[in-house]
Short mmCIF file of C-alpha atoms in Angstrom, two decimals:
data_model
loop_
_atom_site.label_atom_id
_atom_site.label_comp_id
_atom_site.label_asym_id
_atom_site.label_seq_id
_atom_site.Cartn_x
_atom_site.Cartn_y
_atom_site.Cartn_z
CA MET D 1 -4.33 -30.62 11.06
CA SER D 2 -5.31 -30.52 7.46
CA VAL D 3 -4.00 -29.34 4.11
CA GLY D 4 -4.81 -25.65 3.46
CA LEU D 5 -5.40 -23.89 0.17
CA VAL D 6 -4.45 -20.47 -1.18
CA VAL D 7 -6.07 -19.00 -4.28
CA VAL D 8 -3.96 -16.34 -6.04
CA SER D 9 -5.49 -14.09 -8.70
CA HIS D 10 -4.50 -10.78 -10.27
CA SER D 11 -7.84 -9.53 -8.92
CA GLU D 12 -8.57 -9.79 -5.21
CA ARG D 13 -12.29 -9.96 -6.01
CA ALA D 14 -11.74 -12.83 -8.47
CA ALA D 15 -9.73 -14.70 -5.80
CA GLU D 16 -12.49 -14.16 -3.23
CA GLY D 17 -15.11 -15.31 -5.73
CA ILE D 18 -13.16 -18.48 -6.52
CA VAL D 19 -12.78 -19.19 -2.82
CA GLU D 20 -16.53 -18.69 -2.44
CA VAL D 21 -17.21 -21.36 -5.04
CA ALA D 22 -14.55 -23.81 -3.76
CA ALA D 23 -15.69 -23.42 -0.12
CA GLU D 24 -19.06 -24.91 -1.08
CA MET D 25 -17.29 -28.22 -1.57
CA GLY D 26 -14.54 -27.78 0.96
CA GLY D 27 -16.06 -28.60 4.37
CA ASP D 28 -13.92 -26.95 7.02
CA THR D 29 -10.82 -26.65 4.78
CA THR D 30 -9.00 -23.35 5.25
CA ILE D 31 -8.95 -21.48 1.91
CA GLU D 32 -7.31 -18.08 1.72
CA ALA D 33 -7.93 -15.62 -1.13
CA VAL D 34 -5.15 -13.23 -2.14
CA GLY D 35 -4.74 -10.84 -5.07
CA GLY D 36 -4.19 -7.31 -6.26
CA ASP D 37 -1.06 -5.19 -6.49
CA GLY D 38 -1.33 -3.84 -2.95
CA HIS D 39 -2.27 -0.43 -4.33
CA GLY D 40 -5.83 -1.25 -5.21
CA GLY D 41 -4.97 -2.34 -8.73
CA ILE D 42 -4.60 -5.54 -10.69
CA GLY D 43 -1.54 -7.62 -9.91
CA THR D 44 0.09 -9.86 -7.34
CA VAL D 45 2.58 -9.22 -4.49
CA PRO D 46 4.83 -11.92 -3.01
CA GLY D 47 4.54 -10.56 0.56
CA ASP D 48 0.75 -10.80 0.54
CA ILE D 49 0.93 -14.39 -0.82
CA GLU D 50 3.41 -15.32 1.89
CA ALA D 51 1.00 -14.01 4.54
CA ALA D 52 -1.82 -16.04 2.99
CA LEU D 53 0.35 -19.18 3.11
CA SER D 54 0.89 -18.72 6.85
CA ALA D 55 -2.82 -18.10 7.39
CA ALA D 56 -3.83 -21.26 5.49
CA ASP D 57 -1.25 -23.58 7.07
CA SER D 58 -2.12 -25.72 10.04
CA GLY D 59 0.98 -27.95 9.79
CA ASP D 60 0.18 -30.22 6.83
CA GLY D 61 1.15 -27.79 4.14
CA VAL D 62 -0.66 -25.62 1.60
CA VAL D 63 -1.61 -26.17 -2.07
CA VAL D 64 -1.57 -22.94 -4.09
CA LEU D 65 -3.85 -22.24 -7.06
CA VAL D 66 -2.74 -19.43 -9.40
CA ASP D 67 -4.14 -17.63 -12.40
CA LEU D 68 -1.68 -16.13 -14.96
CA GLY D 69 1.97 -15.16 -15.53
CA SER D 70 3.22 -13.05 -12.67
CA ALA D 71 0.88 -14.78 -10.19
CA VAL D 72 2.91 -17.92 -10.79
CA MET D 73 6.23 -16.14 -10.32
CA ASN D 74 5.14 -14.24 -7.23
CA ALA D 75 3.72 -17.43 -5.71
CA GLU D 76 7.10 -19.15 -6.36
CA VAL D 77 8.92 -16.29 -4.65
CA ALA D 78 6.51 -16.44 -1.69
CA ILE D 79 6.98 -20.19 -1.28
CA GLU D 80 10.78 -19.81 -1.40
CA THR D 81 10.78 -17.20 1.33
CA SER D 82 8.07 -18.83 3.46
CA ASP D 83 8.60 -21.47 6.16
CA VAL D 84 5.34 -23.12 5.13
CA ASP D 85 5.52 -26.37 3.16
CA ALA D 86 3.65 -25.34 0.01
CA ALA D 87 3.34 -26.31 -3.65
CA ILE D 88 1.76 -24.74 -6.71
CA ALA D 89 -0.75 -26.95 -8.51
CA ASN D 90 -0.41 -26.88 -12.32
CA ALA D 91 -4.17 -26.44 -12.81
CA PRO D 92 -6.80 -23.94 -13.94
CA VAL D 93 -7.41 -21.74 -10.95
CA LEU D 94 -11.15 -22.18 -10.34
CA GLU D 95 -11.55 -25.82 -11.34
CA GLY D 96 -8.36 -26.66 -9.51
CA ALA D 97 -9.53 -24.89 -6.36
CA VAL D 98 -12.77 -26.89 -6.34
CA GLU D 99 -10.98 -30.20 -6.86
CA ALA D 100 -8.40 -29.32 -4.18
CA ALA D 101 -11.11 -28.31 -1.73
CA VAL D 102 -12.85 -31.64 -2.15
CA ALA D 103 -9.54 -33.59 -1.84
CA ALA D 104 -8.55 -31.65 1.28
CA THR D 105 -11.62 -32.92 3.17
CA SER D 106 -10.35 -36.52 2.99
CA PRO D 107 -9.02 -37.73 6.38
CA SER D 108 -5.95 -39.12 4.61
CA ALA D 109 -5.29 -35.98 2.55
CA THR D 110 -1.64 -34.99 2.05
CA LEU D 111 0.02 -32.08 0.30
CA SER D 112 0.72 -34.30 -2.72
CA SER D 113 -2.70 -35.93 -2.83
CA VAL D 114 -4.45 -32.56 -2.78
CA ARG D 115 -2.08 -31.18 -5.39
CA GLU D 116 -2.63 -34.19 -7.64
CA GLN D 117 -6.40 -33.91 -7.36
CA ALA D 118 -6.20 -30.19 -8.20
CA GLU D 119 -4.08 -30.98 -11.26
CA SER D 120 -6.67 -33.45 -12.50
CA ALA D 121 -8.79 -30.36 -13.24
CA ALA D 122 -6.50 -29.60 -16.17
CA ASP D 123 -8.24 -32.43 -18.06
CA VAL D 124 -11.83 -31.26 -17.53
CA ASP D 125 -13.74 -30.84 -20.82
CA LYS D 126 -16.38 -28.18 -21.00
CA VAL D 127 -18.21 -29.23 -24.17
CA MET S 1 37.40 5.97 -5.16
CA THR S 2 34.58 5.41 -2.73
CA GLY S 3 33.44 2.28 -0.96
CA ALA S 4 31.43 -0.25 -2.93
CA GLY S 5 28.44 0.09 -0.56
CA THR S 6 28.27 3.86 -1.06
CA ALA S 7 28.65 3.41 -4.83
CA ALA S 8 25.81 0.82 -4.73
CA VAL S 9 23.52 3.28 -2.97
CA ALA S 10 24.39 5.93 -5.58
CA ALA S 11 23.71 3.38 -8.35
CA VAL S 12 20.23 2.55 -7.10
CA GLU S 13 19.46 6.26 -6.86
CA ARG S 14 20.67 6.76 -10.46
CA VAL S 15 18.59 3.87 -11.67
CA ALA S 16 15.50 5.30 -9.95
CA THR S 17 16.12 8.75 -11.45
CA ARG S 18 16.59 7.27 -14.90
CA LEU S 19 13.46 5.12 -14.71
CA GLU S 20 11.44 8.08 -13.52
CA ALA S 21 12.73 10.06 -16.50
CA GLU S 22 11.82 7.17 -18.86
CA ARG S 23 8.44 6.43 -17.31
CA ASP S 24 6.37 7.68 -20.26
CA HIS S 25 8.75 6.09 -22.78
CA LEU S 26 8.46 2.66 -21.09
CA THR S 27 4.73 3.04 -20.73
CA GLU S 28 4.48 3.83 -24.48
CA LEU S 29 6.46 0.70 -25.35
CA ASP S 30 4.37 -1.40 -23.00
CA SER S 31 1.03 -0.02 -24.23
CA ALA S 32 1.86 -1.30 -27.75
CA ILE S 33 2.23 -4.90 -26.65
CA GLY S 34 1.30 -5.19 -22.97
CA ASP S 35 -0.79 -3.58 -20.27
CA ALA S 36 0.91 -0.15 -20.20
CA ASP S 37 2.05 -0.46 -16.59
CA HIS S 38 5.82 -1.04 -16.94
CA GLY S 39 6.87 2.60 -16.82
CA GLY S 40 4.78 3.51 -13.77
CA ASN S 41 5.55 0.27 -11.92
CA MET S 42 9.31 0.46 -12.47
CA ALA S 43 9.54 4.15 -11.62
CA ARG S 44 7.52 3.74 -8.41
CA GLY S 45 9.26 0.55 -7.31
CA TRP S 46 12.83 1.74 -7.92
CA ARG S 47 12.12 5.08 -6.24
CA ALA S 48 11.04 3.13 -3.15
CA ALA S 49 14.16 0.96 -3.50
CA ALA S 50 16.46 3.98 -3.74
CA ASP S 51 14.90 5.39 -0.58
CA ALA S 52 15.30 2.05 1.21
CA ALA S 53 18.90 1.72 -0.01
CA ALA S 54 19.72 5.23 1.23
CA ASP S 55 18.51 4.16 4.74
CA VAL S 56 20.91 1.21 4.97
CA GLU S 57 23.34 1.97 7.81
CA ASP S 58 27.01 1.47 7.12
CA PRO S 59 26.20 0.07 3.66
CA ASP S 60 27.99 -2.79 2.00
CA ALA S 61 27.29 -3.85 -1.58
CA ALA S 62 25.51 -7.11 -0.73
CA THR S 63 23.14 -5.50 1.80
CA VAL S 64 22.34 -2.60 -0.53
CA VAL S 65 21.55 -4.97 -3.41
CA LYS S 66 19.47 -7.26 -1.22
CA THR S 67 17.49 -4.32 0.26
CA THR S 68 16.92 -3.00 -3.27
CA GLY S 69 15.71 -6.39 -4.49
CA LYS S 70 13.31 -6.87 -1.59
CA THR S 71 11.79 -3.41 -2.10
CA VAL S 72 11.51 -3.85 -5.87
CA MET S 73 9.84 -7.23 -5.29
CA ALA S 74 7.30 -5.71 -2.94
CA GLU S 75 6.64 -2.47 -4.77
CA VAL S 76 6.94 -3.03 -8.54
CA GLY S 77 4.16 -5.57 -8.95
CA GLY S 78 3.45 -7.74 -11.94
CA ALA S 79 6.09 -10.05 -13.33
CA ALA S 80 8.75 -7.36 -13.04
CA GLY S 81 8.71 -7.62 -9.22
CA PRO S 82 9.99 -11.20 -9.01
CA LEU S 83 12.09 -10.93 -12.18
CA TYR S 84 14.04 -7.76 -11.30
CA GLY S 85 13.70 -7.82 -7.48
CA GLY S 86 13.67 -11.52 -6.72
CA SER S 87 16.72 -12.09 -8.91
CA LEU S 88 18.61 -9.23 -7.16
CA VAL S 89 17.85 -10.75 -3.74
CA PHE S 90 19.03 -14.18 -4.91
CA ALA S 91 22.20 -12.89 -6.62
CA SER S 92 23.16 -10.51 -3.80
CA ALA S 93 24.73 -13.46 -1.94
CA GLU S 94 27.52 -13.43 -4.56
CA LEU S 95 28.59 -10.07 -3.15
CA ASP S 96 28.74 -11.20 0.48
CA GLU S 97 32.55 -11.22 0.42
CA GLY S 98 32.70 -7.81 -1.23
CA LEU S 99 32.63 -6.36 -4.74
CA THR S 100 35.52 -7.57 -6.93
CA PRO S 101 35.69 -8.18 -10.71
CA GLU S 102 35.23 -11.90 -9.98
CA SER S 103 32.28 -11.45 -7.63
CA ALA S 104 30.71 -9.00 -10.09
CA VAL S 105 30.86 -11.68 -12.81
CA ALA S 106 29.38 -14.28 -10.43
CA PHE S 107 26.65 -11.79 -9.48
CA ALA S 108 25.78 -11.07 -13.11
CA GLU S 109 25.67 -14.78 -14.00
CA THR S 110 23.53 -15.71 -11.00
CA TYR S 111 21.13 -12.83 -11.73
CA LEU S 112 20.75 -13.95 -15.35
CA GLU S 113 20.29 -17.57 -14.37
CA LYS S 114 17.48 -16.63 -11.93
CA VAL S 115 15.73 -14.41 -14.49
CA GLN S 116 15.80 -17.21 -17.09
CA ASP S 117 14.72 -19.79 -14.60
CA ARG S 118 11.85 -17.75 -13.16
CA GLY S 119 10.67 -16.36 -16.49
CA ASP S 120 11.30 -19.60 -18.36
CA ALA S 121 12.60 -17.45 -21.25
CA SER S 122 15.44 -17.97 -23.69
CA VAL S 123 17.27 -15.76 -26.18
CA GLY S 124 14.87 -14.88 -29.01
CA ASP S 125 11.66 -14.78 -26.99
CA ALA S 126 11.73 -10.94 -27.12
CA THR S 127 12.16 -10.39 -23.40
CA MET S 128 14.70 -8.81 -21.07
CA VAL S 129 16.75 -11.99 -21.56
CA ASP S 130 17.68 -10.67 -25.03
CA ALA S 131 19.40 -7.73 -23.43
CA LEU S 132 20.79 -9.62 -20.44
CA VAL S 133 22.41 -12.62 -22.08
CA PRO S 134 24.72 -10.65 -24.40
CA ALA S 135 25.48 -8.16 -21.61
CA VAL S 136 26.40 -10.84 -19.07
CA HIS S 137 28.41 -12.92 -21.52
CA THR S 138 30.28 -9.85 -22.79
CA PHE S 139 31.00 -8.74 -19.24
CA LYS S 140 32.34 -12.16 -18.29
CA LYS S 141 34.47 -12.47 -21.41
CA SER S 142 35.86 -8.94 -21.00
CA ILE S 143 36.90 -9.62 -17.40
CA GLU S 144 38.05 -13.23 -17.63
CA THR S 145 39.50 -13.53 -21.13
CA ASP S 146 40.34 -9.99 -22.20
CA GLU S 147 41.31 -8.93 -18.63
CA LEU S 148 39.85 -5.48 -19.14
CA PRO S 149 39.33 -3.11 -16.20
CA PRO S 150 35.82 -3.68 -14.73
CA VAL S 151 34.43 -0.29 -15.87
CA GLU S 152 35.52 -0.94 -19.43
CA ALA S 153 34.00 -4.40 -19.26
CA LEU S 154 30.75 -2.87 -18.04
CA ALA S 155 30.82 -0.39 -20.92
CA LYS S 156 31.11 -3.25 -23.39
CA ALA S 157 28.28 -5.06 -21.65
CA VAL S 158 26.03 -2.00 -21.99
CA GLU S 159 26.77 -1.84 -25.72
CA ALA S 160 25.94 -5.53 -26.06
CA ALA S 161 22.70 -5.00 -24.19
CA ARG S 162 21.81 -2.09 -26.50
CA ARG S 163 22.06 -4.30 -29.54
CA GLY S 164 20.06 -6.96 -27.69
CA VAL S 165 17.26 -4.42 -27.22
CA ASP S 166 17.32 -3.66 -30.98
CA PHE S 167 17.11 -7.42 -31.57
CA THR S 168 13.72 -7.56 -29.80
CA VAL S 169 12.09 -5.27 -32.41
CA PRO S 170 11.85 -7.59 -35.47
CA ILE S 171 11.15 -10.85 -33.60
CA ARG S 172 7.94 -12.37 -32.34
CA ALA S 173 7.38 -12.42 -28.55
CA SER S 174 6.89 -15.90 -27.17
CA LYS S 175 6.91 -15.20 -23.41
CA GLY S 176 5.08 -12.78 -21.16
CA ARG S 177 2.08 -10.60 -21.92
CA ALA S 178 3.26 -9.71 -25.41
CA SER S 179 3.09 -13.40 -26.44
CA TYR S 180 -0.72 -13.18 -26.40
CA LEU S 181 -0.37 -10.96 -29.47
CA GLY S 182 1.45 -13.57 -31.55
CA TRP S 183 2.76 -12.08 -34.78
CA ARG S 184 1.37 -8.66 -33.91
CA SER S 185 4.23 -8.30 -31.43
CA VAL S 186 6.69 -8.13 -34.35
CA GLY S 187 8.02 -4.60 -34.85
CA HIS S 188 7.83 -3.63 -31.23
CA GLN S 189 10.75 -3.07 -28.88
CA ASP S 190 10.46 -5.03 -25.66
CA PRO S 191 9.86 -2.81 -22.58
CA GLY S 192 11.65 -5.23 -20.20
CA ALA S 193 14.76 -5.43 -22.38
CA THR S 194 14.63 -1.59 -22.63
CA SER S 195 14.37 -1.00 -18.87
CA THR S 196 17.18 -3.53 -18.34
CA LEU S 197 19.34 -1.44 -20.66
CA PHE S 198 18.45 1.75 -18.74
CA ILE S 199 19.48 0.05 -15.48
CA LEU S 200 22.79 -1.05 -16.97
CA GLU S 201 23.45 2.46 -18.37
CA ALA S 202 22.81 4.01 -14.97
CA LEU S 203 25.16 1.47 -13.35
CA LEU S 204 27.87 2.34 -15.91
CA GLU S 205 27.53 6.08 -15.21
CA VAL S 206 27.97 5.54 -11.48
CA ALA S 207 30.78 3.05 -11.94
CA GLN S 208 32.64 5.61 -14.11
CA GLU S 209 32.16 8.36 -11.50
CA HIS S 210 33.10 6.21 -8.51
CA GLY S 211 35.93 4.44 -10.24
CA ASP S 212 37.18 7.78 -11.48
CA VAL S 213 37.46 6.33 -14.98
CA THR S 214 35.81 7.32 -18.22
CA VAL S 215 35.49 4.99 -21.13
CA ALA S 216 35.30 6.94 -24.35
CA ASP S 217 33.91 4.58 -26.93
CA ALA S 218 33.38 0.99 -26.10
CA ASP S 219 33.80 -1.26 -29.11
CA ALA S 220 31.51 -4.21 -28.72
CA THR S 221 30.80 -4.78 -32.38
CA SER S 222 31.98 -8.34 -32.15
CA PRO S 223 30.59 -9.65 -28.89
CA THR S 224 31.37 -13.08 -27.64
CA ILE S 225 28.83 -15.62 -28.71
CA PRO S 226 28.37 -17.98 -25.80
CA ASP S 227 29.47 -21.56 -26.46
CA GLU S 228 26.73 -23.19 -24.46
CA ASP S 229 23.18 -23.33 -25.72
CA VAL S 230 21.38 -20.51 -23.96
#
């Protein structure tokens, strides 16, 4: 059992790219990428996010990283309708995914410890 | 008079037809301040919802509304999916015991609450909330205080929503995609408030047909200002 991650972006390719970066630091953490409007365009769909939550969950819950606006709302809807114990991290999507991936490799990782670590990414200065 | 479930199916169909007719209009409004997808998304999503609603066997109002919401949530995309669809699914529970003036008020209030909660928007942010809040408050006041027939109450609510849409033009958007434009959003009518009005207008048409009542001219020039801070 371990905490899983889901990365939600308006662009499926962006989500996959962020997962690619985060996985470098994430050991064997399960990280699912989800994005796109389901019709090949930019957007997010709650059903797809719900499926990603199930795929990422191994019983310890899932921390969700989101990009903008409707990704947040659709992730909220997906969490409400899903049986998976999941929480959205209030963090920038890429930096938060990297922090969460690192935190999830800890043997004592919990849903809240991974979420907190992801949210610490909000304070990262670039210059 | 027809059953509420049948009327609900007809209402979703009317909404879909209206949004298809307004597709270019909504897209035009959205291209001024957003990403120009509101018309296409709403028309496509509500058409799918109307088809799904028509397939509900032995329809009751709650099931039709819930089916509509789920389909809108899955098909509309963007923020409109959870805002219009998710809120319908959530509020549909208020109709579980059937459609009455009281349950209609409860449904409207729950829908509004969910939209505000999910979108984190208040009156004056230039969003659909600016059409919804006056509409829901006017509907509630017309039913509970003025004891008007439901169709008349709905007609007043539509009028209130229409003025709410006009209110979005001169103000600055502070939620949603348009907020990225800052002051440049001033002077533009909000697409979400506009499509909300179209939905309410379609509901009123069907309510008038199925209730066998016509309301000539609703006078909503002095709408109720809600007491609580909204």
